[in-house]
Amino acid sequence: MTQIAFIGLGNMGGPMAQNLIKAGHALAVYDLAPAALEAARAAGATVATSPANAVAAAEVVISMLPASKHVESLYLGTEGLVAQIAPGTLVIDCSTIAPVSSRKVAEAAQARGLAFIDAPVSGGTAGAAAGTLTFIVGGDTAALERARPYLSAMGKNIFHAGGSGAGQVAKIANNMLLAIHMAGTAEALALGVANGLDPKVLSEIMVKSSGRNWSLELYNPWPGVMDNVPASRGYSGGFGSALMLKDLGLATEASIASGSAVPLGELARNLYALHSQDAGAQDFSSIVNLYRKAE
Ligand code: NAD
């Protein structure tokens, strides 16, 4: 049993923390949302009164926060956790954030003798609940090996992308592709429906044809086509459109930093910027409503 501090108990962090408890670890948790803390308490966690309180006795610290600014403000500065966590502690940030922010936190952590890895995840809320997430790790091999037992309690695939920030770069590239194929899937389904097809029949055809992709097959955006996906529950839960917009912004930043052309990624970012104006909290598959409104 390891004493773990877990900070950020949202759609992803909540179920991830519960899987660590199920694996026999003792968790001290912190979140800004009282409801998230209550759910963790009910699952057996100890609720901390502040981030500093959560990490006081921690052997491992895990964070799962929305964006770069949340991670930087949690760890950096005079009040930040890097200054409070005991040297030698392993710190795992699972948030999807800018590689440059991740490297900044990693450098500050390493300067204080902490072992730090970025370990953003893929697999969505269903993967978080089932403990089948994919972790995409940036950092040194020794820190990854220390993290492996905890990551294995929350996921089933662990990739080592490279040094600090490399996990973030791989995650951002993946999510840019995800946004592109989700928007493309929504567009194809809307085209078929507008021309008289049943979206379920069209989905069955395309899943066995060359248009097959993850969004179509496992996360269908059209309501009524699949059970147990956000489209079947009014786009609640899942991965928010505003978070997808954030990831596409990270892809744009990375493309500028490297002089890369990402024309489809930019188009997807603009679609999500329009869509997030009134649907930022809805799952990202609700992008289909942009096309359905235009019918
Ligand atoms: P979420 O908005 O559901 O949860 C974030 C949680 O962090 C909230 O409970 C919020 O109260 C808490 N929080 C914010 N600031 C805090 C602070 N300073 N201290 C403590 N708690 C704080 O987000 P999520 O869907 O769980 O996503 C978390 C991260 O995982 C994001 O970076 C996202 O891009 C990434 N991600 C999400 C999914 C998904 O399907 N939802 C999939 C892969 C990766």
Short mmCIF file of C-alpha atoms and ligand atoms in Angstrom, two decimals:
data_model
loop_
_atom_site.label_atom_id
_atom_site.label_comp_id
_atom_site.label_asym_id
_atom_site.label_seq_id
_atom_site.Cartn_x
_atom_site.Cartn_y
_atom_site.Cartn_z
CA MET A 1 0.00 0.00 0.00
CA THR A 2 1.32 3.41 -0.98
CA GLN A 3 0.27 6.78 0.39
CA ILE A 4 -0.89 8.73 -2.70
CA ALA A 5 -2.02 12.36 -2.99
CA PHE A 6 -4.48 12.79 -5.88
CA ILE A 7 -5.43 16.30 -7.00
CA GLY A 8 -8.19 16.94 -9.55
CA LEU A 9 -11.17 14.60 -9.30
CA GLY A 10 -13.16 15.52 -12.42
CA ASN A 11 -14.57 13.30 -15.15
CA MET A 12 -11.21 11.57 -15.46
CA GLY A 13 -9.48 12.05 -12.09
CA GLY A 14 -12.49 10.82 -10.09
CA PRO A 15 -12.59 7.30 -11.55
CA MET A 16 -8.78 7.10 -11.76
CA ALA A 17 -8.54 7.80 -8.02
CA GLN A 18 -11.16 5.13 -7.36
CA ASN A 19 -9.11 2.54 -9.26
CA LEU A 20 -6.06 3.33 -7.10
CA ILE A 21 -8.19 2.80 -3.99
CA LYS A 22 -9.44 -0.52 -5.42
CA ALA A 23 -5.79 -1.52 -5.96
CA GLY A 24 -5.25 -1.10 -2.20
CA HIS A 25 -3.58 2.32 -1.98
CA ALA A 26 -4.34 4.99 0.63
CA LEU A 27 -5.48 8.20 -1.05
CA ALA A 28 -5.52 11.78 0.22
CA VAL A 29 -7.51 13.79 -2.33
CA TYR A 30 -8.13 17.43 -3.15
CA ASP A 31 -10.41 19.23 -5.62
CA LEU A 32 -12.14 22.62 -5.73
CA ALA A 33 -15.57 20.97 -6.24
CA PRO A 34 -17.25 19.70 -3.05
CA ALA A 35 -19.29 17.10 -4.99
CA ALA A 36 -16.09 15.56 -6.40
CA LEU A 37 -14.63 15.34 -2.89
CA GLU A 38 -17.78 13.69 -1.55
CA ALA A 39 -17.70 11.02 -4.26
CA ALA A 40 -14.05 10.27 -3.43
CA ARG A 41 -14.78 10.15 0.29
CA ALA A 42 -17.58 7.66 -0.37
CA ALA A 43 -15.09 5.52 -2.31
CA GLY A 44 -12.71 5.42 0.67
CA ALA A 45 -10.38 8.40 0.17
CA THR A 46 -9.31 10.86 2.85
CA VAL A 47 -10.39 14.37 1.90
CA ALA A 48 -7.65 16.99 2.34
CA THR A 49 -8.31 20.64 3.14
CA SER A 50 -5.69 22.00 0.71
CA PRO A 51 -3.19 20.70 -1.87
CA ALA A 52 -0.40 21.13 0.71
CA ASN A 53 -2.40 19.08 3.22
CA ALA A 54 -2.97 16.37 0.58
CA VAL A 55 0.76 15.94 -0.16
CA ALA A 56 1.97 16.15 3.47
CA ALA A 57 2.49 12.39 3.90
CA ALA A 58 2.51 11.40 0.21
CA GLU A 59 4.99 8.97 -1.32
CA VAL A 60 3.46 9.63 -4.74
CA VAL A 61 1.59 12.71 -6.01
CA ILE A 62 -0.77 12.51 -9.00
CA SER A 63 -2.57 15.46 -10.62
CA MET A 64 -5.35 15.51 -13.23
CA LEU A 65 -6.28 19.14 -13.91
CA PRO A 66 -7.87 20.91 -16.89
CA ALA A 67 -5.08 23.02 -18.44
CA SER A 68 -1.54 24.46 -18.23
CA LYS A 69 -2.48 27.39 -15.99
CA HIS A 70 -4.01 25.07 -13.37
CA VAL A 71 -0.95 22.79 -13.35
CA GLU A 72 1.54 25.68 -13.21
CA SER A 73 -0.34 27.38 -10.38
CA LEU A 74 -0.63 24.11 -8.43
CA TYR A 75 3.08 23.28 -8.59
CA LEU A 76 5.03 26.53 -9.10
CA GLY A 77 5.58 29.70 -7.09
CA THR A 78 6.26 30.17 -3.40
CA GLU A 79 2.93 28.57 -2.42
CA GLY A 80 3.28 25.86 -5.10
CA LEU A 81 3.54 22.16 -4.32
CA VAL A 82 7.08 21.78 -5.69
CA ALA A 83 8.21 23.75 -2.64
CA GLN A 84 6.11 21.60 -0.27
CA ILE A 85 6.56 18.01 -1.47
CA ALA A 86 9.31 16.04 0.26
CA PRO A 87 12.45 15.50 -1.89
CA GLY A 88 12.54 12.04 -3.45
CA THR A 89 8.77 11.94 -3.97
CA LEU A 90 7.45 10.74 -7.33
CA VAL A 91 5.14 13.25 -9.07
CA ILE A 92 2.93 12.21 -12.00
CA ASP A 93 0.96 14.85 -13.90
CA CYS A 94 -1.72 13.21 -16.05
CA SER A 95 -3.29 16.48 -17.31
CA THR A 96 -3.07 17.37 -21.01
CA ILE A 97 -1.11 20.63 -21.08
CA ALA A 98 1.42 22.54 -23.20
CA PRO A 99 4.75 20.69 -23.50
CA VAL A 100 6.53 23.91 -22.53
CA SER A 101 4.51 24.14 -19.26
CA SER A 102 5.16 20.51 -18.51
CA ARG A 103 8.91 20.99 -19.00
CA LYS A 104 8.85 24.08 -16.77
CA VAL A 105 7.21 22.12 -13.92
CA ALA A 106 9.54 19.14 -14.52
CA GLU A 107 12.63 21.36 -14.27
CA ALA A 108 11.42 23.01 -11.06
CA ALA A 109 10.55 19.59 -9.60
CA GLN A 110 13.89 18.05 -10.54
CA ALA A 111 15.75 21.04 -9.07
CA ARG A 112 14.13 20.14 -5.72
CA GLY A 113 15.01 16.47 -6.01
CA LEU A 114 11.56 15.25 -7.05
CA ALA A 115 11.05 12.63 -9.76
CA PHE A 116 8.55 14.09 -12.27
CA ILE A 117 6.87 12.61 -15.33
CA ASP A 118 4.17 13.92 -17.66
CA ALA A 119 1.70 11.10 -18.26
CA PRO A 120 -1.31 12.39 -20.23
CA VAL A 121 -3.93 9.77 -21.02
CA SER A 122 -6.05 8.51 -23.86
CA GLY A 123 -9.14 6.35 -23.54
CA GLY A 124 -11.79 8.77 -22.29
CA THR A 125 -14.04 8.56 -19.26
CA ALA A 126 -15.02 4.97 -20.06
CA GLY A 127 -11.33 3.99 -20.02
CA ALA A 128 -10.82 5.88 -16.76
CA ALA A 129 -13.72 4.01 -15.12
CA ALA A 130 -12.68 0.60 -16.48
CA GLY A 131 -8.98 1.10 -15.64
CA THR A 132 -8.00 0.65 -19.29
CA LEU A 133 -6.43 4.03 -20.02
CA THR A 134 -3.39 4.49 -22.24
CA PHE A 135 -0.63 6.53 -20.55
CA ILE A 136 1.76 8.44 -22.80
CA VAL A 137 4.79 9.24 -20.68
CA GLY A 138 7.50 11.89 -20.96
CA GLY A 139 10.43 11.85 -18.54
CA ASP A 140 13.33 9.62 -17.56
CA THR A 141 13.13 5.85 -17.53
CA ALA A 142 13.84 5.49 -13.80
CA ALA A 143 10.87 7.74 -12.91
CA LEU A 144 8.63 5.87 -15.34
CA GLU A 145 9.61 2.53 -13.77
CA ARG A 146 8.72 3.89 -10.32
CA ALA A 147 5.36 5.08 -11.71
CA ARG A 148 4.54 1.86 -13.56
CA PRO A 149 2.65 0.05 -10.74
CA TYR A 150 0.36 3.06 -10.20
CA LEU A 151 -0.21 3.67 -13.90
CA SER A 152 -0.99 -0.06 -14.29
CA ALA A 153 -3.72 0.24 -11.63
CA MET A 154 -5.42 2.89 -13.80
CA GLY A 155 -4.60 1.75 -17.32
CA LYS A 156 -3.50 -1.08 -19.52
CA ASN A 157 -1.09 0.53 -22.01
CA ILE A 158 1.96 2.56 -21.05
CA PHE A 159 4.11 4.21 -23.74
CA HIS A 160 7.37 6.03 -23.16
CA ALA A 161 7.33 8.86 -25.73
CA GLY A 162 10.69 10.40 -24.73
CA GLY A 163 12.03 13.02 -22.30
CA SER A 164 10.06 15.64 -20.34
CA GLY A 165 7.12 17.03 -22.34
CA ALA A 166 7.25 14.24 -24.96
CA GLY A 167 4.10 12.63 -23.54
CA GLN A 168 2.30 15.92 -24.11
CA VAL A 169 3.51 16.24 -27.70
CA ALA A 170 2.27 12.72 -28.54
CA LYS A 171 -1.05 13.33 -26.79
CA ILE A 172 -1.61 16.63 -28.62
CA ALA A 173 -0.90 14.99 -32.01
CA ASN A 174 -3.35 12.21 -31.15
CA ASN A 175 -6.10 14.60 -30.09
CA MET A 176 -5.69 16.73 -33.19
CA LEU A 177 -6.31 13.59 -35.23
CA LEU A 178 -9.27 12.66 -32.99
CA ALA A 179 -10.91 16.09 -33.52
CA ILE A 180 -10.40 15.78 -37.28
CA HIS A 181 -11.97 12.31 -37.52
CA MET A 182 -14.81 13.23 -35.16
CA ALA A 183 -15.69 16.28 -37.28
CA GLY A 184 -15.31 14.20 -40.45
CA THR A 185 -17.54 11.46 -39.05
CA ALA A 186 -20.20 14.01 -38.05
CA GLU A 187 -20.03 15.56 -41.51
CA ALA A 188 -20.39 12.22 -43.32
CA LEU A 189 -23.31 11.12 -41.14
CA ALA A 190 -25.08 14.48 -41.62
CA LEU A 191 -24.61 14.21 -45.38
CA GLY A 192 -26.16 10.75 -45.41
CA VAL A 193 -29.08 11.72 -43.18
CA ALA A 194 -29.78 14.88 -45.20
CA ASN A 195 -30.01 12.61 -48.23
CA GLY A 196 -32.48 10.22 -46.65
CA LEU A 197 -30.29 7.58 -44.94
CA ASP A 198 -30.80 6.11 -41.48
CA PRO A 199 -27.69 7.12 -39.43
CA LYS A 200 -27.52 3.62 -37.89
CA VAL A 201 -27.51 1.91 -41.28
CA LEU A 202 -24.97 4.37 -42.66
CA SER A 203 -22.75 3.82 -39.59
CA GLU A 204 -22.94 0.02 -40.06
CA ILE A 205 -21.91 0.42 -43.70
CA MET A 206 -19.00 2.79 -43.01
CA VAL A 207 -17.69 0.70 -40.08
CA LYS A 208 -17.19 -2.15 -42.59
CA SER A 209 -15.87 0.20 -45.28
CA SER A 210 -12.83 2.43 -45.72
CA GLY A 211 -14.33 5.28 -43.65
CA ARG A 212 -13.99 3.17 -40.51
CA ASN A 213 -12.50 5.07 -37.57
CA TRP A 214 -12.62 5.25 -33.74
CA SER A 215 -15.22 8.07 -33.60
CA LEU A 216 -17.57 6.18 -35.89
CA GLU A 217 -17.08 2.74 -34.37
CA LEU A 218 -16.74 3.37 -30.63
CA TYR A 219 -17.96 6.93 -29.97
CA ASN A 220 -20.65 7.53 -32.58
CA PRO A 221 -21.77 11.19 -32.41
CA TRP A 222 -25.29 10.66 -33.79
CA PRO A 223 -27.96 10.23 -31.07
CA GLY A 224 -29.59 6.80 -31.06
CA VAL A 225 -26.89 4.98 -33.03
CA MET A 226 -24.97 3.57 -30.04
CA ASP A 227 -25.74 2.97 -26.36
CA ASN A 228 -23.35 4.05 -23.61
CA VAL A 229 -21.79 6.98 -25.45
CA PRO A 230 -22.32 10.70 -24.70
CA ALA A 231 -24.60 11.05 -27.77
CA SER A 232 -27.05 8.65 -26.06
CA ARG A 233 -27.23 10.83 -22.92
CA GLY A 234 -27.50 14.38 -24.25
CA TYR A 235 -23.69 14.72 -24.57
CA SER A 236 -23.21 14.77 -20.81
CA GLY A 237 -20.00 13.42 -19.21
CA GLY A 238 -17.26 12.43 -21.62
CA PHE A 239 -14.64 14.86 -22.95
CA GLY A 240 -15.85 18.46 -23.03
CA SER A 241 -15.78 20.46 -26.29
CA ALA A 242 -13.96 23.27 -24.44
CA LEU A 243 -11.23 20.79 -23.44
CA MET A 244 -10.94 19.61 -27.06
CA LEU A 245 -10.65 23.26 -28.12
CA LYS A 246 -7.87 23.66 -25.55
CA ASP A 247 -6.00 20.65 -27.00
CA LEU A 248 -6.38 21.97 -30.56
CA GLY A 249 -4.94 25.29 -29.35
CA LEU A 250 -1.97 23.34 -27.96
CA ALA A 251 -1.57 21.70 -31.39
CA THR A 252 -1.59 25.14 -33.03
CA GLU A 253 1.07 26.38 -30.59
CA ALA A 254 3.21 23.31 -31.24
CA SER A 255 2.82 23.78 -35.01
CA ILE A 256 3.98 27.41 -34.74
CA ALA A 257 6.91 26.45 -32.52
CA SER A 258 8.07 23.86 -35.07
CA GLY A 259 7.00 25.53 -38.34
CA SER A 260 4.66 22.62 -39.11
CA ALA A 261 1.61 22.92 -41.37
CA VAL A 262 -1.61 21.67 -39.70
CA PRO A 263 -4.38 22.87 -42.05
CA LEU A 264 -6.94 20.25 -41.00
CA GLY A 265 -6.07 20.71 -37.33
CA GLU A 266 -6.62 24.46 -37.71
CA LEU A 267 -9.97 23.87 -39.40
CA ALA A 268 -10.99 21.53 -36.58
CA ARG A 269 -9.86 24.13 -34.02
CA ASN A 270 -12.05 26.75 -35.68
CA LEU A 271 -15.04 24.38 -35.75
CA TYR A 272 -14.57 23.67 -32.03
CA ALA A 273 -14.15 27.40 -31.27
CA LEU A 274 -17.51 28.11 -32.93
CA HIS A 275 -19.17 25.12 -31.30
CA SER A 276 -17.78 25.84 -27.81
CA GLN A 277 -19.41 29.27 -27.75
CA ASP A 278 -22.63 27.62 -26.59
CA ALA A 279 -21.72 23.97 -26.06
CA GLY A 280 -18.31 24.04 -24.38
CA ALA A 281 -19.45 21.82 -21.51
CA GLN A 282 -20.99 19.19 -23.80
CA ASP A 283 -18.97 16.17 -24.92
CA PHE A 284 -16.87 16.86 -28.03
CA SER A 285 -18.99 14.48 -30.15
CA SER A 286 -21.78 17.12 -29.97
CA ILE A 287 -19.89 18.85 -32.82
CA VAL A 288 -22.42 16.90 -34.91
CA ASN A 289 -25.00 19.52 -33.88
CA LEU A 290 -23.17 22.15 -35.93
CA TYR A 291 -24.00 20.04 -38.97
CA ARG A 292 -27.48 19.07 -37.82
CA LYS A 293 -28.47 22.72 -37.23
CA ALA A 294 -27.47 23.43 -40.81
CA GLU A 295 -29.80 20.72 -42.18
P1 NAD B 1 -12.85 18.07 -15.59
O1 NAD B 1 -13.09 19.50 -15.91
O2 NAD B 1 -13.98 17.09 -15.53
O3 NAD B 1 -12.07 17.94 -14.18
C1 NAD B 1 -11.08 18.81 -13.73
C2 NAD B 1 -11.16 18.84 -12.21
O4 NAD B 1 -10.09 19.64 -11.72
C3 NAD B 1 -12.46 19.46 -11.68
O5 NAD B 1 -13.06 18.58 -10.74
C4 NAD B 1 -12.00 20.77 -11.04
O6 NAD B 1 -12.78 21.14 -9.92
C5 NAD B 1 -10.59 20.40 -10.64
N1 NAD B 1 -9.71 21.54 -10.44
C6 NAD B 1 -9.51 22.61 -11.25
N2 NAD B 1 -8.57 23.43 -10.73
C7 NAD B 1 -8.17 22.84 -9.57
C8 NAD B 1 -7.22 23.19 -8.57
N3 NAD B 1 -6.49 24.32 -8.67
N4 NAD B 1 -7.07 22.37 -7.52
C9 NAD B 1 -7.80 21.24 -7.42
N5 NAD B 1 -8.72 20.85 -8.33
C10 NAD B 1 -8.89 21.65 -9.38
O7 NAD B 1 -11.74 17.59 -16.63
P2 NAD B 1 -11.43 16.09 -17.08
O8 NAD B 1 -12.34 15.71 -18.19
O9 NAD B 1 -11.29 15.23 -15.87
O10 NAD B 1 -9.99 16.31 -17.75
C11 NAD B 1 -8.80 16.47 -16.98
C12 NAD B 1 -7.62 16.47 -17.92
O11 NAD B 1 -7.61 15.23 -18.63
C13 NAD B 1 -7.65 17.58 -18.98
O12 NAD B 1 -6.34 18.07 -19.18
C14 NAD B 1 -8.18 16.88 -20.22
O13 NAD B 1 -7.75 17.51 -21.41
C15 NAD B 1 -7.60 15.49 -20.03
N6 NAD B 1 -8.33 14.38 -20.67
C16 NAD B 1 -9.69 14.29 -20.58
C17 NAD B 1 -10.35 13.21 -21.22
C18 NAD B 1 -11.86 13.05 -21.13
O14 NAD B 1 -12.39 12.20 -21.87
N7 NAD B 1 -12.55 13.79 -20.28
C19 NAD B 1 -9.61 12.26 -21.92
C20 NAD B 1 -8.24 12.36 -21.96
C21 NAD B 1 -7.60 13.42 -21.34
#
